[in-house]
GROMACS .gro file of N, CA and C in nm:
model
  327
    1MET      N    1  -0.092  -0.469  -3.782
    1MET     CA    2  -0.080  -0.611  -3.765
    1MET      C    3  -0.217  -0.673  -3.786
    2SER      N    4  -0.217  -0.785  -3.853
    2SER     CA    5  -0.342  -0.856  -3.874
    2SER      C    6  -0.315  -1.005  -3.894
    3SER      N    7  -0.407  -1.086  -3.847
    3SER     CA    8  -0.396  -1.231  -3.867
    3SER      C    9  -0.473  -1.275  -3.991
    4GLU      N   10  -0.544  -1.184  -4.054
    4GLU     CA   11  -0.624  -1.221  -4.171
    4GLU      C   12  -0.543  -1.209  -4.299
    5LEU      N   13  -0.585  -1.286  -4.399
    5LEU     CA   14  -0.517  -1.282  -4.528
    5LEU      C   15  -0.530  -1.145  -4.591
    6GLY      N   16  -0.431  -1.111  -4.671
    6GLY     CA   17  -0.428  -0.980  -4.734
    6GLY      C   18  -0.326  -0.893  -4.664
    7GLY      N   19  -0.292  -0.785  -4.727
    7GLY     CA   20  -0.194  -0.696  -4.667
    7GLY      C   21  -0.052  -0.750  -4.681
    8TRP      N   22   0.039  -0.680  -4.623
    8TRP     CA   23   0.181  -0.716  -4.633
    8TRP      C   24   0.213  -0.830  -4.537
    9TRP      N   25   0.298  -0.923  -4.581
    9TRP     CA   26   0.338  -1.036  -4.498
    9TRP      C   27   0.408  -0.989  -4.371
   10ILE      N   28   0.478  -0.878  -4.380
   10ILE     CA   29   0.552  -0.829  -4.263
   10ILE      C   30   0.459  -0.783  -4.150
   11HIS      N   31   0.334  -0.757  -4.185
   11HIS     CA   32   0.235  -0.713  -4.087
   11HIS      C   33   0.149  -0.827  -4.035
   12ARG      N   34   0.187  -0.950  -4.066
   12ARG     CA   35   0.108  -1.067  -4.025
   12ARG      C   36   0.142  -1.110  -3.884
   13VAL      N   37   0.040  -1.161  -3.817
   13VAL     CA   38   0.055  -1.215  -3.682
   13VAL      C   39  -0.037  -1.336  -3.673
   14ALA      N   40  -0.005  -1.429  -3.588
   14ALA     CA   41  -0.087  -1.551  -3.576
   14ALA      C   42  -0.222  -1.517  -3.511
   15PRO      N   43  -0.329  -1.583  -3.555
   15PRO     CA   44  -0.459  -1.564  -3.489
   15PRO      C   45  -0.458  -1.629  -3.351
   16PHE      N   46  -0.562  -1.603  -3.273
   16PHE     CA   47  -0.575  -1.662  -3.140
   16PHE      C   48  -0.659  -1.788  -3.152
   17ARG      N   49  -0.604  -1.898  -3.107
   17ARG     CA   50  -0.674  -2.027  -3.115
   17ARG      C   51  -0.726  -2.065  -2.978
   18THR      N   52  -0.833  -2.143  -2.977
   18THR     CA   53  -0.886  -2.192  -2.851
   18THR      C   54  -0.928  -2.337  -2.867
   19PRO      N   55  -0.890  -2.422  -2.775
   19PRO     CA   56  -0.934  -2.561  -2.783
   19PRO      C   57  -1.076  -2.577  -2.731
   20GLY      N   58  -1.128  -2.472  -2.668
   20GLY     CA   59  -1.259  -2.482  -2.606
   20GLY      C   60  -1.360  -2.384  -2.664
   21ASP      N   61  -1.444  -2.335  -2.579
   21ASP     CA   62  -1.555  -2.248  -2.612
   21ASP      C   63  -1.505  -2.107  -2.647
   22PRO      N   64  -1.543  -2.053  -2.763
   22PRO     CA   65  -1.501  -1.917  -2.799
   22PRO      C   66  -1.556  -1.812  -2.703
   23VAL      N   67  -1.669  -1.840  -2.639
   23VAL     CA   68  -1.725  -1.744  -2.543
   23VAL      C   69  -1.627  -1.726  -2.427
   24VAL      N   70  -1.566  -1.835  -2.383
   24VAL     CA   71  -1.466  -1.828  -2.276
   24VAL      C   72  -1.345  -1.749  -2.324
   25LEU      N   73  -1.300  -1.776  -2.447
   25LEU     CA   74  -1.188  -1.703  -2.503
   25LEU      C   75  -1.216  -1.553  -2.502
   26PHE      N   76  -1.334  -1.511  -2.547
   26PHE     CA   77  -1.364  -1.369  -2.554
   26PHE      C   78  -1.382  -1.307  -2.416
   27ARG      N   79  -1.428  -1.383  -2.322
   27ARG     CA   80  -1.437  -1.334  -2.183
   27ARG      C   81  -1.296  -1.307  -2.131
   28ARG      N   82  -1.205  -1.399  -2.160
   28ARG     CA   83  -1.067  -1.382  -2.117
   28ARG      C   84  -0.996  -1.270  -2.193
   29LEU      N   85  -1.023  -1.259  -2.323
   29LEU     CA   86  -0.968  -1.148  -2.400
   29LEU      C   87  -1.012  -1.015  -2.341
   30ARG      N   88  -1.140  -1.006  -2.307
   30ARG     CA   89  -1.194  -0.883  -2.247
   30ARG      C   90  -1.121  -0.850  -2.117
   31GLU      N   91  -1.094  -0.952  -2.036
   31GLU     CA   92  -1.023  -0.933  -1.909
   31GLU      C   93  -0.881  -0.880  -1.933
   32VAL      N   94  -0.810  -0.941  -2.026
   32VAL     CA   95  -0.673  -0.899  -2.055
   32VAL      C   96  -0.670  -0.759  -2.113
   33VAL      N   97  -0.754  -0.732  -2.211
   33VAL     CA   98  -0.753  -0.601  -2.276
   33VAL      C   99  -0.795  -0.491  -2.178
   34ALA      N  100  -0.892  -0.518  -2.093
   34ALA     CA  101  -0.938  -0.419  -1.995
   34ALA      C  102  -0.827  -0.383  -1.896
   35SER      N  103  -0.734  -0.473  -1.873
   35SER     CA  104  -0.626  -0.448  -1.777
   35SER      C  105  -0.509  -0.370  -1.837
   36MET      N  106  -0.511  -0.348  -1.968
   36MET     CA  107  -0.400  -0.280  -2.034
   36MET      C  108  -0.409  -0.129  -2.011
   37PRO      N  109  -0.297  -0.064  -1.982
   37PRO     CA  110  -0.301   0.081  -1.960
   37PRO      C  111  -0.343   0.157  -2.085
   38ARG      N  112  -0.410   0.268  -2.064
   38ARG     CA  113  -0.453   0.359  -2.172
   38ARG      C  114  -0.539   0.290  -2.277
   39THR      N  115  -0.617   0.191  -2.235
   39THR     CA  116  -0.700   0.113  -2.328
   39THR      C  117  -0.845   0.121  -2.285
   40HIS      N  118  -0.931   0.148  -2.383
   40HIS     CA  119  -1.075   0.159  -2.358
   40HIS      C  120  -1.150   0.061  -2.449
   41ILE      N  121  -1.225  -0.031  -2.390
   41ILE     CA  122  -1.304  -0.124  -2.471
   41ILE      C  123  -1.428  -0.051  -2.521
   42VAL      N  124  -1.448  -0.055  -2.651
   42VAL     CA  125  -1.561   0.013  -2.715
   42VAL      C  126  -1.677  -0.084  -2.733
   43THR      N  127  -1.648  -0.206  -2.778
   43THR     CA  128  -1.751  -0.307  -2.803
   43THR      C  129  -1.699  -0.443  -2.756
   44ALA      N  130  -1.785  -0.516  -2.685
   44ALA     CA  131  -1.747  -0.650  -2.641
   44ALA      C  132  -1.869  -0.739  -2.642
   45THR      N  133  -1.863  -0.845  -2.723
   45THR     CA  134  -1.971  -0.944  -2.728
   45THR      C  135  -1.907  -1.082  -2.708
   46ASP      N  136  -1.986  -1.187  -2.727
   46ASP     CA  137  -1.934  -1.323  -2.713
   46ASP      C  138  -1.841  -1.364  -2.825
   47ASP      N  139  -1.836  -1.286  -2.934
   47ASP     CA  140  -1.749  -1.323  -3.046
   47ASP      C  141  -1.681  -1.206  -3.115
   48TYR      N  142  -1.680  -1.090  -3.049
   48TYR     CA  143  -1.618  -0.971  -3.107
   48TYR      C  144  -1.575  -0.877  -2.996
   49LEU      N  145  -1.456  -0.817  -3.013
   49LEU     CA  146  -1.408  -0.719  -2.917
   49LEU      C  147  -1.334  -0.610  -2.992
   50ARG      N  148  -1.367  -0.486  -2.960
   50ARG     CA  149  -1.299  -0.372  -3.021
   50ARG      C  150  -1.259  -0.276  -2.911
   51ALA      N  151  -1.133  -0.230  -2.916
   51ALA     CA  152  -1.082  -0.137  -2.816
   51ALA      C  153  -0.999  -0.029  -2.885
   52VAL      N  154  -0.988   0.084  -2.817
   52VAL     CA  155  -0.902   0.192  -2.861
   52VAL      C  156  -0.790   0.203  -2.759
   53CYS      N  157  -0.668   0.203  -2.809
   53CYS     CA  158  -0.550   0.211  -2.723
   53CYS      C  159  -0.476   0.341  -2.753
   54ARG      N  160  -0.434   0.408  -2.650
   54ARG     CA  161  -0.353   0.529  -2.667
   54ARG      C  162  -0.206   0.494  -2.642
   55THR      N  163  -0.121   0.538  -2.731
   55THR     CA  164   0.022   0.516  -2.710
   55THR      C  165   0.071   0.616  -2.605
   56ARG      N  166   0.193   0.598  -2.561
   56ARG     CA  167   0.251   0.692  -2.463
   56ARG      C  168   0.260   0.833  -2.518
   57LEU      N  169   0.267   0.845  -2.650
   57LEU     CA  170   0.273   0.977  -2.712
   57LEU      C  171   0.135   1.033  -2.743
   58GLY      N  172   0.029   0.958  -2.708
   58GLY     CA  173  -0.106   1.008  -2.725
   58GLY      C  174  -0.176   0.970  -2.854
   59PHE      N  175  -0.110   0.892  -2.940
   59PHE     CA  176  -0.173   0.848  -3.064
   59PHE      C  177  -0.275   0.739  -3.033
   60ARG      N  178  -0.381   0.734  -3.111
   60ARG     CA  179  -0.483   0.630  -3.095
   60ARG      C  180  -0.459   0.516  -3.193
   61ASP      N  181  -0.468   0.394  -3.140
   61ASP     CA  182  -0.458   0.273  -3.221
   61ASP      C  183  -0.585   0.192  -3.198
   62ASP      N  184  -0.623   0.114  -3.299
   62ASP     CA  185  -0.741   0.028  -3.289
   62ASP      C  186  -0.696  -0.116  -3.267
   63LEU      N  187  -0.764  -0.185  -3.176
   63LEU     CA  188  -0.739  -0.326  -3.146
   63LEU      C  189  -0.871  -0.399  -3.162
   64GLU      N  190  -0.871  -0.505  -3.243
   64GLU     CA  191  -0.996  -0.574  -3.274
   64GLU      C  192  -0.975  -0.725  -3.280
   65PHE      N  193  -1.070  -0.798  -3.221
   65PHE     CA  194  -1.072  -0.944  -3.226
   65PHE      C  195  -1.207  -0.987  -3.281
   66ARG      N  196  -1.206  -1.079  -3.379
   66ARG     CA  197  -1.329  -1.126  -3.443
   66ARG      C  198  -1.324  -1.278  -3.455
   67TRP      N  199  -1.426  -1.345  -3.399
   67TRP     CA  200  -1.433  -1.491  -3.407
   67TRP      C  201  -1.467  -1.535  -3.548
   68CYS      N  202  -1.393  -1.633  -3.599
   68CYS     CA  203  -1.418  -1.690  -3.731
   68CYS      C  204  -1.453  -1.838  -3.710
   69PRO      N  205  -1.582  -1.872  -3.710
   69PRO     CA  206  -1.621  -2.010  -3.681
   69PRO      C  207  -1.570  -2.111  -3.784
   70LEU      N  208  -1.555  -2.071  -3.909
   70LEU     CA  209  -1.507  -2.163  -4.012
   70LEU      C  210  -1.363  -2.207  -3.986
   71GLU      N  211  -1.284  -2.116  -3.929
   71GLU     CA  212  -1.144  -2.147  -3.902
   71GLU      C  213  -1.120  -2.188  -3.757
   72GLY      N  214  -1.216  -2.159  -3.670
   72GLY     CA  215  -1.200  -2.191  -3.528
   72GLY      C  216  -1.095  -2.106  -3.459
   73VAL      N  217  -1.083  -1.981  -3.504
   73VAL     CA  218  -0.984  -1.889  -3.447
   73VAL      C  219  -1.048  -1.751  -3.425
   74ALA      N  220  -0.983  -1.673  -3.341
   74ALA     CA  221  -1.017  -1.532  -3.329
   74ALA      C  222  -0.910  -1.455  -3.406
   75HIS      N  223  -0.953  -1.386  -3.509
   75HIS     CA  224  -0.859  -1.303  -3.584
   75HIS      C  225  -0.837  -1.174  -3.508
   76VAL      N  226  -0.717  -1.122  -3.519
   76VAL     CA  227  -0.681  -0.999  -3.449
   76VAL      C  228  -0.627  -0.898  -3.548
   77THR      N  229  -0.661  -0.772  -3.523
   77THR     CA  230  -0.604  -0.660  -3.597
   77THR      C  231  -0.567  -0.554  -3.494
   78SER      N  232  -0.447  -0.505  -3.503
   78SER     CA  233  -0.403  -0.394  -3.420
   78SER      C  234  -0.333  -0.297  -3.513
   79ALA      N  235  -0.389  -0.176  -3.524
   79ALA     CA  236  -0.339  -0.084  -3.625
   79ALA      C  237  -0.339   0.060  -3.577
   80SER      N  238  -0.237   0.132  -3.621
   80SER     CA  239  -0.228   0.274  -3.594
   80SER      C  240  -0.328   0.348  -3.682
   81ARG      N  241  -0.385   0.453  -3.629
   81ARG     CA  242  -0.475   0.535  -3.709
   81ARG      C  243  -0.399   0.634  -3.795
   82VAL      N  244  -0.277   0.667  -3.754
   82VAL     CA  245  -0.197   0.767  -3.823
   82VAL      C  246  -0.065   0.705  -3.866
   83GLY      N  247  -0.028   0.726  -3.991
   83GLY     CA  248   0.101   0.679  -4.038
   83GLY      C  249   0.104   0.531  -4.071
   84ILE      N  250   0.218   0.487  -4.123
   84ILE     CA  251   0.232   0.347  -4.160
   84ILE      C  252   0.339   0.277  -4.078
   85PHE      N  253   0.418   0.351  -4.002
   85PHE     CA  254   0.524   0.290  -3.921
   85PHE      C  255   0.496   0.319  -3.775
   86ASP      N  256   0.492   0.214  -3.694
   86ASP     CA  257   0.453   0.231  -3.553
   86ASP      C  258   0.562   0.188  -3.455
   87PHE      N  259   0.683   0.166  -3.504
   87PHE     CA  260   0.795   0.126  -3.419
   87PHE      C  261   0.769  -0.004  -3.344
   88GLY      N  262   0.683  -0.090  -3.401
   88GLY     CA  263   0.655  -0.221  -3.342
   88GLY      C  264   0.555  -0.221  -3.228
   89VAL      N  265   0.491  -0.108  -3.203
   89VAL     CA  266   0.396  -0.096  -3.091
   89VAL      C  267   0.280  -0.194  -3.106
   90ASN      N  268   0.223  -0.205  -3.224
   90ASN     CA  269   0.106  -0.291  -3.242
   90ASN      C  270   0.141  -0.439  -3.230
   91ARG      N  271   0.254  -0.480  -3.281
   91ARG     CA  272   0.296  -0.620  -3.266
   91ARG      C  273   0.318  -0.652  -3.118
   92ARG      N  274   0.386  -0.562  -3.047
   92ARG     CA  275   0.408  -0.585  -2.903
   92ARG      C  276   0.276  -0.591  -2.828
   93ARG      N  277   0.180  -0.509  -2.867
   93ARG     CA  278   0.048  -0.509  -2.801
   93ARG      C  279  -0.020  -0.645  -2.820
   94VAL      N  280  -0.019  -0.696  -2.942
   94VAL     CA  281  -0.083  -0.826  -2.969
   94VAL      C  282  -0.013  -0.936  -2.890
   95GLU      N  283   0.119  -0.933  -2.885
   95GLU     CA  284   0.191  -1.036  -2.810
   95GLU      C  285   0.170  -1.021  -2.660
   96ARG      N  286   0.149  -0.898  -2.611
   96ARG     CA  287   0.116  -0.877  -2.469
   96ARG      C  288  -0.019  -0.941  -2.437
   97VAL      N  289  -0.115  -0.927  -2.527
   97VAL     CA  290  -0.245  -0.991  -2.507
   97VAL      C  291  -0.228  -1.142  -2.506
   98ARG      N  292  -0.148  -1.193  -2.598
   98ARG     CA  293  -0.126  -1.338  -2.606
   98ARG      C  294  -0.063  -1.391  -2.476
   99ARG      N  295   0.034  -1.320  -2.423
   99ARG     CA  296   0.097  -1.360  -2.296
   99ARG      C  297  -0.003  -1.351  -2.180
  100GLY      N  298  -0.088  -1.249  -2.183
  100GLY     CA  299  -0.190  -1.235  -2.079
  100GLY      C  300  -0.288  -1.351  -2.081
  101LEU      N  301  -0.327  -1.394  -2.200
  101LEU     CA  302  -0.416  -1.510  -2.213
  101LEU      C  303  -0.349  -1.637  -2.164
  102GLU      N  304  -0.222  -1.652  -2.198
  102GLU     CA  305  -0.148  -1.771  -2.152
  102GLU      C  306  -0.141  -1.774  -2.000
  103ALA      N  307  -0.122  -1.658  -1.938
  103ALA     CA  308  -0.116  -1.651  -1.792
  103ALA      C  309  -0.251  -1.688  -1.730
  104ILE      N  310  -0.360  -1.639  -1.789
  104ILE     CA  311  -0.493  -1.673  -1.739
  104ILE      C  312  -0.519  -1.823  -1.755
  105ASN      N  313  -0.485  -1.875  -1.873
  105ASN     CA  314  -0.508  -2.017  -1.901
  105ASN      C  315  -0.428  -2.109  -1.809
  106SER      N  316  -0.312  -2.061  -1.765
  106SER     CA  317  -0.230  -2.144  -1.676
  106SER      C  318  -0.261  -2.116  -1.529
  107GLY      N  319  -0.355  -2.022  -1.504
  107GLY     CA  320  -0.395  -1.994  -1.367
  107GLY      C  321  -0.302  -1.901  -1.291
  108GLU      N  322  -0.221  -1.823  -1.364
  108GLU     CA  323  -0.124  -1.736  -1.299
  108GLU      C  324  -0.176  -1.596  -1.271
  109HIS      N  325  -0.293  -1.561  -1.314
  109HIS     CA  326  -0.336  -1.422  -1.296
  109HIS      C  327  -0.385  -1.402  -1.161
   0.00000   0.00000   0.00000
């Protein structure tokens, strides 16, 4: 799954938008991603986050967020390291992060 141009349309997902400061967005992204089971954050800065997620079967997937100042969005990529079919795991992961951010933004966490 990726929010950036290129690749197959079926693997597209919407980028993460913020009406405010991207530093706040990435702080919140870090909070949501750190709370996910079997997930290890590898790199986290004010405009970039990279994590490795293990599936229930033990496969490793990469999860990455990159701030794009020209577009005012954080692009996301979530991809399996092995194979081309992931049974929707990566799309569900991205949407789980999106729901987690919505919960934080609404004060529900």
